């Protein structure tokens, strides 16, 4: 197989994003003939023992990587992160109704809005249910150095006496380049943390740093950034919160479509219906590789080293580059977003940004344009990227400044 062009290209797309070449080479072989079985992985029955072993191995490796205790189930689902915007809400409402035996009426659900993706999840919650409470909106603070990121103790949380059904947040905002500092969310008031199920969208930073699974009810992520190809969404959920929604159905929230019911997936080992075989397979290869390479702690060190190179360069040239996240501690280690300023006006300049994107493309550094909704530049340095790739970006930033 010819990998020459690939070897010369630095793909910094935000997702679907680059995957390790050795993983893809193994997957290519697996598509043709999986383990000498004479048939490819995408041609296997999902009921075969071969596939069941494959998914079990993927699950075990993920458990090791994230230190996931046995009280948590791991579900391999479809529908993307977007489906989880609805599924997390509905399943947590069912868990709440079950726990409270249908007493007490519709509970509040709390949402932390820190950027585009949590904003979308909040919007979906409001479409499906009320009362939905936005406990804080950090979007106005992110780009403004004079507006600190308020501590969770100051957020407008529902009172624990109201028995909120969940608190939702997004750990890393892929579009806005905002990432909560590790364990920031643990600063929630003690009683609130003990009593309210906490749901995290970790789609774009999973496996780049440890997550304290035990302090969450649900951690979910789509595969297509730090894990594998698009098509599988992984949900880690505390088993005691997984209930039969039809046994406790209340009129204040909609019935849950069958494929979104966590209990169906949990009771059937993610094989309630045909699962996304190929992305599960490739994700599993990625998990194995990460285990062999030293796990999440090592991935975190590598991510930090890569991101530091680029952020240091931004800091050195405030006349040219402006990070979109003003608060250094909250800058994403995965999605590094910044604007390029006009030399005269010192305002963000789309034409300068286009010039930088062009320079990158001429040097085979691709997919660095910011998300269409916010513009600017976005350098995504996920686990599959290397220090050399970050060095190449920095050398292009230097070249851009000189020119
Ligand atoms: C943090 C985050 N959450 C959710 C999503 C939505 O995922 P999907 O497109 O798989 O529905 C994305 C997609 O980029 C994301 O970055």
Coordinates of C-alpha atoms and ligand atoms in Angstrom, one line a residue:
X1 CA 0.0 0.0 0.0
X2 CA 1.3 3.4 -0.9
X3 CA 1.6 5.7 2.1
X4 CA 4.1 8.3 0.7
X5 CA 1.6 11.2 0.2
X6 CA 0.1 10.5 3.6
X7 CA 3.5 10.5 5.2
X8 CA 4.2 14.0 3.9
X9 CA 0.9 15.4 4.9
X10 CA 0.1 16.9 8.3
X11 CA -3.6 16.6 8.9
X12 CA -4.8 18.9 11.7
X13 CA -8.5 18.6 11.1
X14 CA -10.8 18.8 14.1
X15 CA -12.8 15.7 13.2
X16 CA -13.1 13.3 11.6
X17 CA -9.4 13.6 12.3
X18 CA -6.2 11.8 11.6
X19 CA -5.6 8.3 12.9
X20 CA -2.3 6.5 13.4
X21 CA -1.1 5.0 10.1
X22 CA -0.2 1.7 11.7
X23 CA -3.7 1.4 13.1
X24 CA -5.2 2.1 9.6
X25 CA -2.8 -0.4 8.0
X26 CA -3.9 -3.1 10.4
X27 CA -7.5 -2.2 9.8
X28 CA -7.0 -2.3 6.0
X29 CA -5.8 -5.9 6.4
X30 CA -8.7 -6.7 8.8
X31 CA -11.2 -5.5 6.2
X32 CA -9.8 -8.0 3.7
X33 CA -9.2 -10.9 6.1
X34 CA -9.7 -10.7 9.9
X35 CA -7.2 -12.8 11.8
X36 CA -6.9 -15.4 9.0
X37 CA -10.7 -16.2 9.2
X38 CA -10.9 -15.8 5.4
X39 CA -13.5 -13.0 5.7
X40 CA -13.1 -9.4 6.6
X41 CA -14.2 -7.7 9.8
X42 CA -17.1 -5.8 8.1
X43 CA -18.4 -9.1 6.8
X44 CA -18.6 -10.8 10.2
X45 CA -21.9 -11.4 12.0
X46 CA -22.2 -9.3 15.0
X47 CA -23.5 -12.4 16.8
X48 CA -20.3 -14.3 16.1
X49 CA -18.0 -15.2 18.9
X50 CA -15.2 -13.5 16.8
X51 CA -17.0 -10.1 17.0
X52 CA -18.0 -10.7 20.6
X53 CA -14.4 -11.2 21.5
X54 CA -13.4 -8.1 19.6
X55 CA -15.9 -5.8 21.3
X56 CA -15.0 -7.3 24.7
X57 CA -11.3 -6.7 24.1
X58 CA -12.1 -3.1 23.2
X59 CA -14.2 -2.7 26.3
X60 CA -11.5 -4.1 28.5
X61 CA -8.8 -1.9 27.1
X62 CA -11.0 1.2 27.5
X63 CA -11.7 0.1 31.2
X64 CA -7.9 -0.1 31.8
X65 CA -7.2 3.2 30.0
X66 CA -9.8 5.2 31.9
X67 CA -9.8 3.2 35.1
X68 CA -13.6 2.5 34.7
X69 CA -15.0 0.6 37.7
X70 CA -17.3 -2.4 37.3
X71 CA -20.3 -0.3 38.5
X72 CA -20.2 1.4 35.1
X73 CA -21.4 -0.1 31.9
X74 CA -19.7 0.8 28.6
X75 CA -22.1 1.1 25.6
X76 CA -21.1 1.2 22.0
X77 CA -23.9 3.1 20.2
X78 CA -24.7 5.0 17.0
X79 CA -26.2 8.5 16.5
X80 CA -23.2 10.6 17.3
X81 CA -22.6 13.0 20.1
X82 CA -25.7 14.8 18.9
X83 CA -28.0 11.9 19.7
X84 CA -26.5 11.9 23.2
X85 CA -27.7 15.4 23.6
X86 CA -31.2 13.9 23.7
X87 CA -30.4 10.4 25.1
X88 CA -28.5 11.6 28.2
X89 CA -31.4 13.9 29.2
X90 CA -34.1 11.3 28.6
X91 CA -32.3 8.4 30.3
X92 CA -31.4 10.6 33.3
X93 CA -35.1 11.7 33.6
X94 CA -36.1 8.1 33.6
X95 CA -33.5 7.3 36.3
X96 CA -34.9 10.2 38.3
X97 CA -38.5 9.1 37.9
X98 CA -37.6 5.6 38.9
X99 CA -35.6 6.7 42.0
X100 CA -38.4 9.0 43.2
X101 CA -41.2 6.6 42.3
X102 CA -42.8 9.2 40.0
X103 CA -43.3 11.5 43.0
X104 CA -42.5 15.2 43.0
X105 CA -43.3 16.2 39.4
X106 CA -40.9 17.4 36.7
X107 CA -37.4 17.9 38.2
X108 CA -35.1 20.7 36.9
X109 CA -32.1 19.8 34.8
X110 CA -29.0 22.0 34.9
X111 CA -26.8 22.9 31.9
X112 CA -23.3 24.5 31.9
X113 CA -23.0 26.4 28.6
X114 CA -19.3 26.9 27.7
X115 CA -19.4 27.1 23.9
X116 CA -21.0 25.8 20.8
X117 CA -21.5 22.1 21.7
X118 CA -22.9 22.6 25.2
X119 CA -25.0 25.3 23.7
X120 CA -26.5 22.8 21.2
X121 CA -27.1 20.3 24.0
X122 CA -28.9 23.0 26.0
X123 CA -31.0 23.9 23.0
X124 CA -32.0 20.3 22.5
X125 CA -32.9 19.9 26.1
X126 CA -35.2 22.9 25.9
X127 CA -36.8 21.4 22.8
X128 CA -37.6 18.2 24.6
X129 CA -38.3 19.2 28.1
X130 CA -38.9 21.8 30.8
X131 CA -37.7 23.0 33.3
X132 CA -34.2 23.3 31.9
X133 CA -31.8 25.7 33.7
X134 CA -28.7 27.3 32.2
X135 CA -26.6 27.5 35.3
X136 CA -23.9 29.6 33.7
X137 CA -23.0 31.0 30.2
X138 CA -19.3 31.2 29.9
X139 CA -19.3 32.2 26.2
X140 CA -19.0 35.9 27.0
X141 CA -16.1 35.3 29.4
X142 CA -14.0 33.1 27.1
X143 CA -12.5 35.8 24.8
X144 CA -12.4 38.5 27.4
X145 CA -9.4 38.6 29.8
X146 CA -11.2 41.0 32.1
X147 CA -14.0 38.5 32.7
X148 CA -12.7 35.7 34.9
X149 CA -14.2 32.2 34.5
X150 CA -16.5 32.1 37.5
X151 CA -16.0 29.2 40.0
X152 CA -18.7 26.5 40.1
X153 CA -19.6 27.6 43.6
X154 CA -21.0 30.8 42.1
X155 CA -23.1 29.2 39.4
X156 CA -26.9 29.5 39.4
X157 CA -27.3 25.8 40.3
X158 CA -30.7 24.3 41.1
X159 CA -31.1 23.7 44.8
X160 CA -30.5 20.1 45.8
X161 CA -33.9 20.1 47.5
X162 CA -35.4 20.4 44.1
X163 CA -33.7 17.1 43.2
X164 CA -32.2 18.1 39.8
X165 CA -32.2 15.1 37.5
X166 CA -28.7 16.0 36.1
X167 CA -26.0 18.5 35.5
X168 CA -24.6 18.6 31.9
X169 CA -21.3 20.0 30.7
X170 CA -18.9 19.7 27.8
X171 CA -15.3 19.1 28.9
X172 CA -13.7 20.4 25.7
X173 CA -15.4 22.7 23.3
X174 CA -14.0 21.6 19.9
X175 CA -15.1 24.8 18.1
X176 CA -14.3 27.4 20.6
X177 CA -11.0 25.9 21.9
X178 CA -12.2 26.1 25.5
X179 CA -11.3 23.2 27.9
X180 CA -12.2 23.0 31.5
X181 CA -9.1 22.7 33.7
X182 CA -8.8 19.2 35.0
X183 CA -11.2 18.6 37.9
X184 CA -12.7 22.1 37.7
X185 CA -16.1 20.6 37.8
X186 CA -15.2 18.9 41.1
X187 CA -15.3 22.3 42.6
X188 CA -19.1 22.1 42.6
X189 CA -20.6 22.3 46.1
X190 CA -20.0 18.9 47.9
X191 CA -23.7 18.1 48.5
X192 CA -24.6 19.0 44.9
X193 CA -21.9 16.6 43.6
X194 CA -23.0 13.8 45.9
X195 CA -26.7 14.1 44.9
X196 CA -26.9 15.3 41.3
X197 CA -25.9 12.9 38.4
X198 CA -23.2 14.7 36.4
X199 CA -23.1 14.1 32.6
X200 CA -19.9 15.0 30.6
X201 CA -19.5 15.3 26.8
X202 CA -15.8 14.4 26.4
X203 CA -16.0 13.9 22.6
X204 CA -12.9 15.9 21.8
X205 CA -10.6 15.3 24.7
X206 CA -11.3 11.7 25.9
X207 CA -8.1 9.7 26.4
X208 CA -6.0 12.9 26.3
X209 CA -6.1 13.2 30.1
X210 CA -7.5 11.2 33.0
X211 CA -11.3 11.6 33.8
X212 CA -12.6 10.8 37.2
X213 CA -15.3 8.5 36.1
X214 CA -16.5 7.8 39.6
X215 CA -17.7 11.4 40.0
X216 CA -19.8 11.2 36.9
X217 CA -23.1 9.5 36.1
X218 CA -22.4 9.5 32.3
X219 CA -19.3 10.2 30.2
X220 CA -19.9 10.1 26.5
X221 CA -17.8 10.7 23.4
X222 CA -18.0 10.2 19.6
X223 CA -15.1 8.2 18.3
X224 CA -14.1 10.5 15.4
X225 CA -11.6 12.8 17.2
X226 CA -9.3 11.0 19.6
X227 CA -10.4 7.4 19.2
X228 CA -11.3 6.0 15.7
X229 CA -13.5 6.5 12.6
X230 CA -16.9 8.2 12.9
X231 CA -19.9 6.0 13.5
X232 CA -19.6 4.8 17.1
X233 CA -20.5 6.8 20.1
X234 CA -19.3 5.4 23.5
X235 CA -21.3 6.0 26.6
X236 CA -19.9 5.1 30.1
X237 CA -22.9 5.1 32.5
X238 CA -23.3 4.2 36.1
X239 CA -25.4 1.0 36.1
X240 CA -27.8 1.9 38.9
X241 CA -29.0 4.8 36.7
X242 CA -29.9 2.6 33.9
X243 CA -33.6 1.8 34.2
X244 CA -36.5 0.5 32.1
X245 CA -38.0 3.8 31.0
X246 CA -41.4 2.2 30.2
X247 CA -41.8 1.0 33.7
X248 CA -41.6 4.5 35.1
X249 CA -42.9 6.6 32.2
X250 CA -44.1 10.1 33.3
X251 CA -46.1 12.5 31.3
X252 CA -43.7 15.4 31.8
X253 CA -41.1 13.9 29.3
X254 CA -41.3 12.1 26.0
X255 CA -41.1 8.3 25.6
X256 CA -37.6 7.2 24.6
X257 CA -37.0 5.7 21.2
X258 CA -35.9 2.1 21.5
X259 CA -32.3 2.6 20.2
X260 CA -31.7 5.4 22.7
X261 CA -32.7 3.4 25.7
X262 CA -29.5 2.7 27.6
X263 CA -31.0 -0.4 29.3
X264 CA -31.5 -2.1 25.9
X265 CA -27.9 -1.5 25.0
X266 CA -26.6 -2.5 28.4
X267 CA -28.6 -5.7 28.8
X268 CA -27.6 -6.8 25.3
X269 CA -23.9 -6.0 25.5
X270 CA -24.3 -3.2 22.9
X271 CA -25.8 -5.8 20.5
X272 CA -29.5 -4.9 20.7
X273 CA -29.4 -4.2 17.0
X274 CA -26.5 -4.3 14.5
X275 CA -23.7 -2.3 15.9
X276 CA -21.2 -0.1 13.9
X277 CA -18.7 -2.9 13.5
X278 CA -15.9 -1.2 11.6
X279 CA -15.6 1.9 13.9
X280 CA -15.7 -0.4 17.0
X281 CA -13.0 -2.5 15.5
X282 CA -10.7 0.4 14.6
X283 CA -11.4 2.1 18.0
X284 CA -10.3 -1.1 19.7
X285 CA -7.0 -1.1 17.7
X286 CA -6.5 2.4 18.9
X287 CA -7.2 1.5 22.5
X288 CA -4.7 -1.4 22.3
X289 CA -2.0 0.9 20.9
X290 CA -2.6 3.4 23.6
X291 CA -2.3 0.8 26.4
X292 CA 0.9 -0.4 24.9
X293 CA 2.3 3.1 24.6
X294 CA 1.8 3.9 28.3
X295 CA -1.8 4.9 28.5
X296 CA -3.6 8.2 29.2
X297 CA -0.8 9.6 31.5
X298 CA 1.6 9.3 28.7
X299 CA -0.9 10.7 26.2
X300 CA -1.4 13.7 28.5
X301 CA 2.3 14.5 28.6
X302 CA 2.6 14.3 24.9
X303 CA -0.5 16.5 24.4
X304 CA 0.9 19.1 26.8
X305 CA 4.3 19.2 25.0
X306 CA 2.6 19.7 21.6
X307 CA 0.2 22.3 22.7
X308 CA 2.8 24.3 24.6
X309 CA 4.9 24.8 21.5
X310 CA 2.0 26.4 19.7
X311 CA 0.7 28.4 22.6
X312 CA 4.2 29.7 23.5
X313 CA 4.4 31.0 19.9
X314 CA 1.1 32.8 20.2
X315 CA 2.2 34.4 23.4
X316 CA 5.5 35.6 21.9
X317 CA 3.7 37.4 19.1
X318 CA 0.7 39.2 20.5
X319 CA 0.9 41.7 17.7
X320 CA 0.2 39.0 15.1
X321 CA -1.8 36.2 16.9
X322 CA -4.7 36.4 19.3
X323 CA -5.8 33.3 21.2
X324 CA -9.6 33.1 21.1
X325 CA -9.5 31.9 24.7
X326 CA -8.2 34.7 26.8
X327 CA -7.6 32.6 30.0
X328 CA -4.5 30.6 29.5
X329 CA -5.6 27.8 31.9
X330 CA -8.7 27.2 29.9
X331 CA -7.1 26.8 26.5
X332 CA -7.7 23.4 25.0
X333 CA -4.8 21.0 24.7
X334 CA -6.6 19.4 21.7
X335 CA -8.1 22.3 19.6
X336 CA -5.9 25.3 19.6
X337 CA -7.9 28.3 18.3
X338 CA -6.6 31.8 17.4
X339 CA -7.2 34.8 15.2
X340 CA -4.6 36.5 13.1
X341 CA -4.5 40.3 13.3
X342 CA -4.2 43.0 10.7
X343 CA -0.8 44.7 11.0
X344 CA -2.3 48.2 11.1
X345 CA -5.7 47.8 12.8
X346 CA -4.7 45.0 15.2
X347 CA -8.2 43.5 14.5
X348 CA -8.7 39.9 13.4
X349 CA -8.3 39.8 9.7
X350 CA -9.9 37.1 7.5
X351 CA -7.5 37.9 4.6
X352 CA -4.5 37.4 6.9
X353 CA -6.0 34.1 8.1
X354 CA -6.6 33.0 4.5
X355 CA -3.0 33.8 3.8
X356 CA -1.9 31.6 6.7
X357 CA -4.2 28.7 5.6
X358 CA -2.7 29.0 2.1
X359 CA 0.9 28.9 3.4
X360 CA 0.0 25.8 5.5
X361 CA -1.6 24.1 2.5
X362 CA 1.4 24.9 0.3
X363 CA 3.5 23.0 2.9
X364 CA 1.0 20.1 3.2
X365 CA -0.4 21.2 6.5
X366 CA -4.1 20.8 6.0
X367 CA -7.5 21.5 7.7
X368 CA -6.4 24.4 9.9
X369 CA -9.2 26.7 9.1
X370 CA -11.4 27.5 12.1
X371 CA -15.0 26.2 12.2
X372 CA -17.3 28.1 9.8
X373 CA -19.3 29.5 12.7
X374 CA -16.4 31.3 14.4
X375 CA -13.7 31.7 11.7
X376 CA -10.0 32.1 12.7
X377 CA -7.5 29.3 12.8
X378 CA -7.9 25.9 14.6
X379 CA -5.0 23.6 15.0
X380 CA -6.2 20.2 16.3
X381 CA -3.5 18.2 18.0
X382 CA -5.2 15.0 19.0
X383 CA -3.5 11.8 20.3
X384 CA -2.5 10.6 16.9
X385 CA -0.5 13.8 16.1
X386 CA 3.2 14.1 16.9
X387 CA 5.5 16.7 18.3
X388 CA 7.1 17.0 14.9
X389 CA 3.7 18.1 13.5
X390 CA 3.4 20.8 16.2
X391 CA 7.0 21.9 15.4
X392 CA 6.1 22.1 11.7
X393 CA 3.1 24.4 12.5
X394 CA 5.3 26.6 14.6
X395 CA 7.9 26.9 11.9
X396 CA 5.1 28.0 9.5
X397 CA 4.0 30.6 12.0
X398 CA 7.6 31.9 12.1
X399 CA 7.7 32.0 8.3
X400 CA 4.3 33.7 8.2
X401 CA 5.6 36.4 10.6
X402 CA 8.7 37.0 8.5
X403 CA 6.8 37.3 5.3
Ligands
LIG1 C1 -17.6 18.2 21.8 C2 -18.6 17.7 20.8 N1 -19.8 17.2 21.2 C3 -20.6 16.7 20.3 C4 -20.3 16.7 18.9 C5 -21.4 16.2 17.9 O1 -20.9 15.0 17.5 P1 -21.6 14.3 16.2 O2 -21.3 15.1 15.0 O3 -21.0 12.9 16.2 O4 -23.1 14.2 16.5 C6 -19.1 17.2 18.5 C7 -18.8 17.1 17.0 O5 -17.8 17.7 16.6 C8 -18.2 17.7 19.4 O6 -17.0 18.1 19.1

